[in-house]
Each structure stands twice: as C-alpha cells, then as structure tokens.
Amino acid sequence: NANKIEIVDFAISEVGNMNQFFYQITRKASELINSDNYRERNITKQTAFTRNRKLTFPVMIVLLLNFLTRTMQIELDDFFANVLDASTDSVTKQAFFKARKNILPDAFKELFLMTRDMVLNKKRSSVIRVIVFLQ
C-alpha cells in the first residue's frame, strides 16, 4: 500500500499585509472611479453625468460592479438605503438602465487592468513548499 504524496505551496504573508494591500487596491480604484478624467474617457457623450443627480458616474460604476442577485428595484432600494444612507427615495430601475447606457465597457476594462497591474507588480511573498505524506 503506497503512500500518496501531495505537494502544497503556502504563501507566507501576514494578514495585516494582505489587508493593507486590499486597502490600497480599494483606495486606488476609488480614486480612479471618482476622477473626472476617468469619467470623461468612459462615457458615451460629453453631457452624461454632468448634472447633480442621484445616479452619479461613481455610483453607477459601484452599482454595476456589485453582483446583483435580486430584482433590480430591490437592489437599487437597498443600495440607496444601506450603502449611500440616502434620506431620499431610491431611483427607478428605468433611470438606472438609462444611465447605464451612458457608460462605455472600457470603464470596467480599465478598472480590471489597474487591479491586475497592482497584483502583478506586488512583490511576491516568500513561498515554502511542504510535502505532505498521506496514508
């Protein structure tokens, strides 16, 4: 009866360092989403998201990045009540769909590439290889 051998790689990093790295990614993504240049590069027309409305460009990006699982109106109501802590009413799903048409898909590609680059440029943690003998 031969023993099985499993090779397992463990990345050595402190939880605090990982939390700090995720904070850096979140902070950089937030700065990008809130920048005028990012908005101007990723809208379908110059007049989109220029007025002071509930569905601002950053709000739309965050809404679209969430994995929505319930009906659109319930997600919108919850987002405005809990995330934005808005004292005003939510928006209609029709307003959301209309605003969504003003965002180019490249907005999400740019966010993905920024995040990917941060991960790839992060110094690799020390890795140890452990050989586990299973019986």
XYZ file of N, CA and C in Angstrom:
405
model
N 0.845 -1.173 0.000
C 0.000 0.000 0.000
C 0.893 1.241 0.000
N 0.981 1.901 -1.158
C 1.877 3.045 -1.312
C 1.279 4.299 -0.694
N 2.159 5.091 -0.095
C 1.724 6.373 0.446
C 1.575 7.379 -0.692
N 0.591 8.239 -0.574
C 0.412 9.309 -1.558
C 1.211 10.509 -1.083
N 1.746 11.237 -2.031
C 2.498 12.442 -1.701
C 1.788 13.615 -2.357
N 1.540 14.644 -1.576
C 0.899 15.840 -2.094
C 1.825 17.014 -1.808
N 2.046 17.798 -2.812
C 2.899 18.974 -2.645
C 1.987 20.200 -2.528
N 2.179 20.932 -1.467
C 1.343 22.087 -1.204
C 2.231 23.312 -1.055
N 1.909 24.364 -1.791
C 2.640 25.617 -1.655
C 1.869 26.538 -0.713
N 2.573 27.102 0.234
C 1.974 28.047 1.156
C 2.656 29.403 0.966
N 1.872 30.406 0.706
C 2.430 31.755 0.630
C 2.521 32.295 2.043
N 3.694 32.775 2.385
C 3.893 33.333 3.720
C 3.666 34.837 3.627
N 2.627 35.287 4.251
C 2.389 36.724 4.336
C 1.532 36.974 5.560
N 1.730 38.093 6.155
C 0.944 38.419 7.329
C -0.420 38.907 6.875
N -1.420 38.586 7.648
C -2.778 39.012 7.315
C -2.827 40.534 7.207
N -2.125 41.211 8.067
C -2.102 42.676 8.029
C -1.578 43.209 6.710
N -0.551 42.553 6.158
C -0.010 42.990 4.871
C -1.027 42.808 3.753
N -1.769 41.697 3.782
C -2.783 41.465 2.762
C -3.924 42.469 2.895
N -4.348 42.729 4.134
C -5.399 43.718 4.346
C -4.958 45.087 3.851
N -3.711 45.422 4.105
C -3.184 46.699 3.642
C -3.165 46.751 2.115
N -2.793 45.653 1.483
C -2.756 45.596 0.022
C -4.162 45.739 -0.563
N -5.156 45.048 0.024
C -6.529 45.182 -0.451
C -7.037 46.607 -0.232
N -6.637 47.222 0.866
C -6.998 48.615 1.099
C -6.401 49.508 0.011
N -5.152 49.257 -0.353
C -4.509 50.045 -1.414
C -5.239 49.894 -2.740
N -5.636 48.669 -3.067
C -6.381 48.444 -4.308
C -7.712 49.195 -4.261
N -8.409 49.083 -3.144
C -9.703 49.748 -2.996
C -9.557 51.259 -3.080
N -8.532 51.783 -2.415
C -8.300 53.237 -2.430
C -7.990 53.727 -3.835
N -7.131 52.992 -4.543
C -6.761 53.394 -5.907
C -7.958 53.292 -6.851
N -8.761 52.244 -6.702
C -9.967 52.093 -7.524
C -10.942 53.229 -7.241
N -11.082 53.589 -5.976
C -11.967 54.683 -5.600
C -11.494 56.002 -6.195
N -10.199 56.254 -6.130
C -9.642 57.478 -6.722
C -9.909 57.514 -8.222
N -9.727 56.376 -8.885
C -9.955 56.304 -10.326
C -11.422 56.543 -10.648
N -12.314 55.846 -9.967
C -13.751 55.957 -10.235
C -14.247 57.386 -10.025
N -13.684 58.084 -9.055
C -14.127 59.441 -8.740
C -13.430 60.530 -9.546
N -12.474 60.160 -10.395
C -11.752 61.182 -11.147
C -12.533 61.628 -12.388
N -12.439 62.913 -12.679
C -13.116 63.465 -13.855
C -12.549 62.889 -15.147
N -11.233 62.671 -15.186
C -10.617 62.126 -16.396
C -11.152 60.736 -16.721
N -11.297 59.896 -15.711
C -11.833 58.543 -15.896
C -13.262 58.615 -16.432
N -14.048 59.493 -15.827
C -15.435 59.663 -16.276
C -15.470 60.121 -17.728
N -14.678 61.123 -18.064
C -14.684 61.668 -19.427
C -14.247 60.636 -20.467
N -13.330 59.747 -20.094
C -12.869 58.698 -21.018
C -13.895 57.603 -21.218
N -14.810 57.450 -20.276
C -15.667 56.274 -20.271
C -17.161 56.562 -20.330
N -17.523 57.692 -20.915
C -18.942 57.988 -21.125
C -19.220 58.071 -22.624
N -20.472 57.834 -22.983
C -20.848 57.797 -24.391
C -21.021 59.180 -24.999
N -21.340 60.172 -24.176
C -21.490 61.551 -24.664
C -21.039 62.524 -23.583
N -20.578 63.688 -23.998
C -19.989 64.648 -23.063
C -20.957 65.145 -21.996
N -22.232 65.126 -22.294
C -23.212 65.653 -21.333
C -23.635 64.631 -20.284
N -23.200 63.393 -20.437
C -23.587 62.353 -19.475
C -22.935 62.590 -18.117
N -23.712 62.451 -17.079
C -23.251 62.540 -15.686
C -22.656 63.907 -15.341
N -23.155 64.968 -15.959
C -22.649 66.305 -15.644
C -23.556 67.036 -14.654
N -24.821 66.655 -14.579
C -25.744 67.292 -13.643
C -25.696 66.586 -12.295
N -26.105 67.294 -11.274
C -26.088 66.751 -9.922
C -27.320 65.867 -9.718
N -27.152 64.574 -9.906
C -28.237 63.601 -9.820
C -27.897 62.531 -8.800
N -28.878 61.691 -8.496
C -28.646 60.584 -7.570
C -27.727 59.535 -8.193
N -27.919 59.284 -9.480
C -27.108 58.273 -10.170
C -25.891 58.940 -10.810
N -24.924 59.248 -9.983
C -23.682 59.838 -10.479
C -22.849 58.745 -11.151
N -21.829 59.152 -11.857
C -20.953 58.185 -12.514
C -20.340 57.203 -11.511
N -19.742 57.671 -10.401
C -19.187 56.715 -9.432
C -20.243 55.774 -8.846
N -21.437 56.276 -8.557
C -22.494 55.435 -8.022
C -22.863 54.350 -9.030
N -22.957 54.718 -10.295
C -23.295 53.732 -11.330
C -22.215 52.660 -11.445
N -20.946 53.062 -11.400
C -19.859 52.077 -11.501
C -19.935 51.091 -10.337
N -20.127 51.606 -9.131
C -20.196 50.730 -7.959
C -21.405 49.806 -8.051
N -22.543 50.341 -8.471
C -23.735 49.506 -8.630
C -23.490 48.393 -9.647
N -22.862 48.729 -10.754
C -22.622 47.739 -11.800
C -21.571 46.712 -11.399
N -20.668 47.082 -10.505
C -19.651 46.133 -10.042
C -20.194 45.144 -9.020
N -21.297 45.492 -8.374
C -21.899 44.573 -7.404
C -22.542 43.412 -8.144
N -22.444 42.248 -7.555
C -23.096 41.081 -8.132
C -24.553 41.115 -7.693
N -25.380 41.618 -8.563
C -26.787 41.768 -8.242
C -27.496 40.432 -8.408
N -28.240 40.048 -7.384
C -28.882 38.734 -7.417
C -30.397 38.814 -7.306
N -30.891 39.943 -6.845
C -32.340 40.083 -6.675
C -32.891 40.980 -7.780
N -34.165 41.303 -7.705
C -34.724 42.182 -8.725
C -34.008 43.532 -8.675
N -33.961 44.179 -9.806
C -33.216 45.441 -9.916
C -33.754 46.481 -8.936
N -35.062 46.608 -8.827
C -35.621 47.633 -7.949
C -35.273 47.372 -6.490
N -35.290 46.116 -6.069
C -34.916 45.783 -4.682
C -33.446 46.110 -4.454
N -32.579 45.775 -5.410
C -31.147 46.088 -5.281
C -30.934 47.603 -5.196
N -31.625 48.360 -6.027
C -31.485 49.819 -6.002
C -31.964 50.391 -4.667
N -33.130 49.933 -4.214
C -33.671 50.423 -2.938
C -32.712 50.122 -1.787
N -32.186 48.895 -1.740
C -31.236 48.519 -0.682
C -29.949 49.326 -0.765
N -29.446 49.521 -1.978
C -28.202 50.274 -2.167
C -28.366 51.703 -1.660
N -29.460 52.347 -2.048
C -29.665 53.734 -1.617
C -29.946 53.837 -0.131
N -30.618 52.858 0.438
C -30.938 52.896 1.868
C -29.742 52.527 2.733
N -28.965 51.531 2.316
C -27.914 50.987 3.185
C -26.512 51.459 2.839
N -26.182 51.513 1.569
C -24.820 51.883 1.171
C -24.663 53.397 1.145
N -25.570 54.066 0.483
C -25.469 55.525 0.400
C -26.092 56.210 1.599
N -26.871 55.452 2.360
C -27.562 56.009 3.517
C -28.341 57.258 3.121
N -28.998 57.150 1.975
C -29.722 58.293 1.425
C -31.032 58.518 2.179
N -31.265 59.751 2.520
C -32.508 60.078 3.208
C -33.638 60.260 2.193
N -33.275 60.351 0.928
C -34.287 60.493 -0.120
C -34.645 59.124 -0.681
N -35.638 59.116 -1.513
C -36.073 57.872 -2.127
C -35.011 57.334 -3.070
N -35.165 56.075 -3.386
C -34.291 55.404 -4.343
C -34.609 55.927 -5.739
N -33.999 55.337 -6.720
C -34.282 55.674 -8.113
C -35.026 54.510 -8.749
N -35.632 54.764 -9.881
C -36.340 53.690 -10.569
C -35.361 52.860 -11.378
N -35.762 51.635 -11.657
C -34.901 50.784 -12.481
C -34.778 51.354 -13.887
N -35.797 52.053 -14.362
C -35.728 52.676 -15.685
C -34.648 53.752 -15.720
N -34.543 54.532 -14.649
C -33.493 55.563 -14.572
C -32.114 54.906 -14.544
N -32.007 53.795 -13.820
C -30.743 53.065 -13.759
C -30.345 52.560 -15.145
N -31.277 51.919 -15.850
C -30.973 51.375 -17.175
C -30.614 52.484 -18.164
N -31.274 53.631 -18.052
C -30.973 54.771 -18.928
C -29.561 55.299 -18.650
N -29.208 55.417 -17.369
C -27.876 55.909 -17.006
C -26.797 54.906 -17.406
N -27.115 53.628 -17.304
C -26.144 52.579 -17.659
C -25.722 52.677 -19.116
N -26.628 53.110 -19.975
C -26.320 53.238 -21.407
C -25.240 54.286 -21.678
N -25.005 55.161 -20.720
C -24.015 56.232 -20.904
C -22.604 55.835 -20.491
N -22.415 54.595 -20.056
C -21.096 54.137 -19.614
C -20.526 53.167 -20.633
N -19.310 53.433 -21.051
C -18.633 52.553 -22.002
C -18.074 51.316 -21.286
N -18.060 50.172 -21.964
C -17.485 48.963 -21.364
C -16.020 49.124 -20.976
N -15.310 50.015 -21.642
C -13.895 50.240 -21.324
C -13.685 50.718 -19.893
N -14.724 51.262 -19.265
C -14.600 51.703 -17.872
C -14.230 50.520 -16.984
N -14.842 49.382 -17.243
C -14.598 48.194 -16.423
C -13.290 47.514 -16.816
N -12.965 47.591 -18.086
C -11.682 47.042 -18.538
C -10.541 47.801 -17.876
N -10.656 49.111 -17.817
C -9.609 49.937 -17.199
C -9.463 49.619 -15.713
N -10.581 49.444 -15.020
C -10.520 49.077 -13.599
C -9.868 47.715 -13.416
N -10.245 46.765 -14.265
C -9.659 45.428 -14.185
C -8.152 45.484 -14.422
N -7.721 46.209 -15.460
C -6.294 46.285 -15.778
C -5.506 46.967 -14.662
N -6.087 47.992 -14.050
C -5.423 48.664 -12.931
C -5.230 47.695 -11.776
N -6.282 46.930 -11.462
C -6.206 45.963 -10.376
C -5.207 44.861 -10.707
N -5.274 44.354 -11.935
C -4.347 43.301 -12.362
C -2.900 43.764 -12.243
N -2.635 44.979 -12.709
C -1.271 45.503 -12.653
C -0.777 45.645 -11.219
N -1.654 46.062 -10.328
C -1.261 46.182 -8.926
C -0.906 44.818 -8.344
N -1.694 43.812 -8.683
C -1.431 42.472 -8.161
C -0.133 41.928 -8.740
N 0.064 42.095 -10.048
C 1.267 41.560 -10.679
C 2.530 42.289 -10.251
N 2.411 43.565 -9.938
C 3.580 44.347 -9.540
C 3.917 44.209 -8.058
N 2.986 43.634 -7.310
C 3.251 43.437 -5.882
C 4.392 42.433 -5.735
N 5.281 42.736 -4.842
C 6.374 41.786 -4.598
C 5.787 40.469 -4.140
N 6.278 39.422 -4.696
C 5.786 38.095 -4.328
C 6.197 37.770 -2.898
N 5.267 37.152 -2.214
C 5.556 36.702 -0.851
C 6.515 35.527 -0.919
N 7.182 35.294 0.162
C 8.020 34.100 0.238
C 7.118 32.887 0.176
N 7.549 31.894 -0.526
C 6.752 30.677 -0.660
C 7.564 29.509 -0.146
N 6.916 28.684 0.658
C 7.580 27.466 1.098
C 6.801 26.297 0.518
N 7.486 25.269 0.182
C 6.859 24.076 -0.356
C 6.879 23.007 0.721
N 5.727 22.488 1.009
C 5.580 21.465 2.030
C 5.163 20.176 1.337
N 5.827 19.124 1.650
C 5.461 17.819 1.122
C 4.700 17.090 2.199
N 3.464 16.738 1.857
C 2.594 16.088 2.804
C 2.475 14.624 2.420
N 2.728 13.754 3.366
C 2.582 12.315 3.131
C 1.215 11.886 3.638
N 0.410 11.390 2.728
C -0.927 10.935 3.083
C -0.948 9.419 3.180
N -1.707 8.899 4.078
C -1.789 7.447 4.204
C -3.141 6.953 3.758
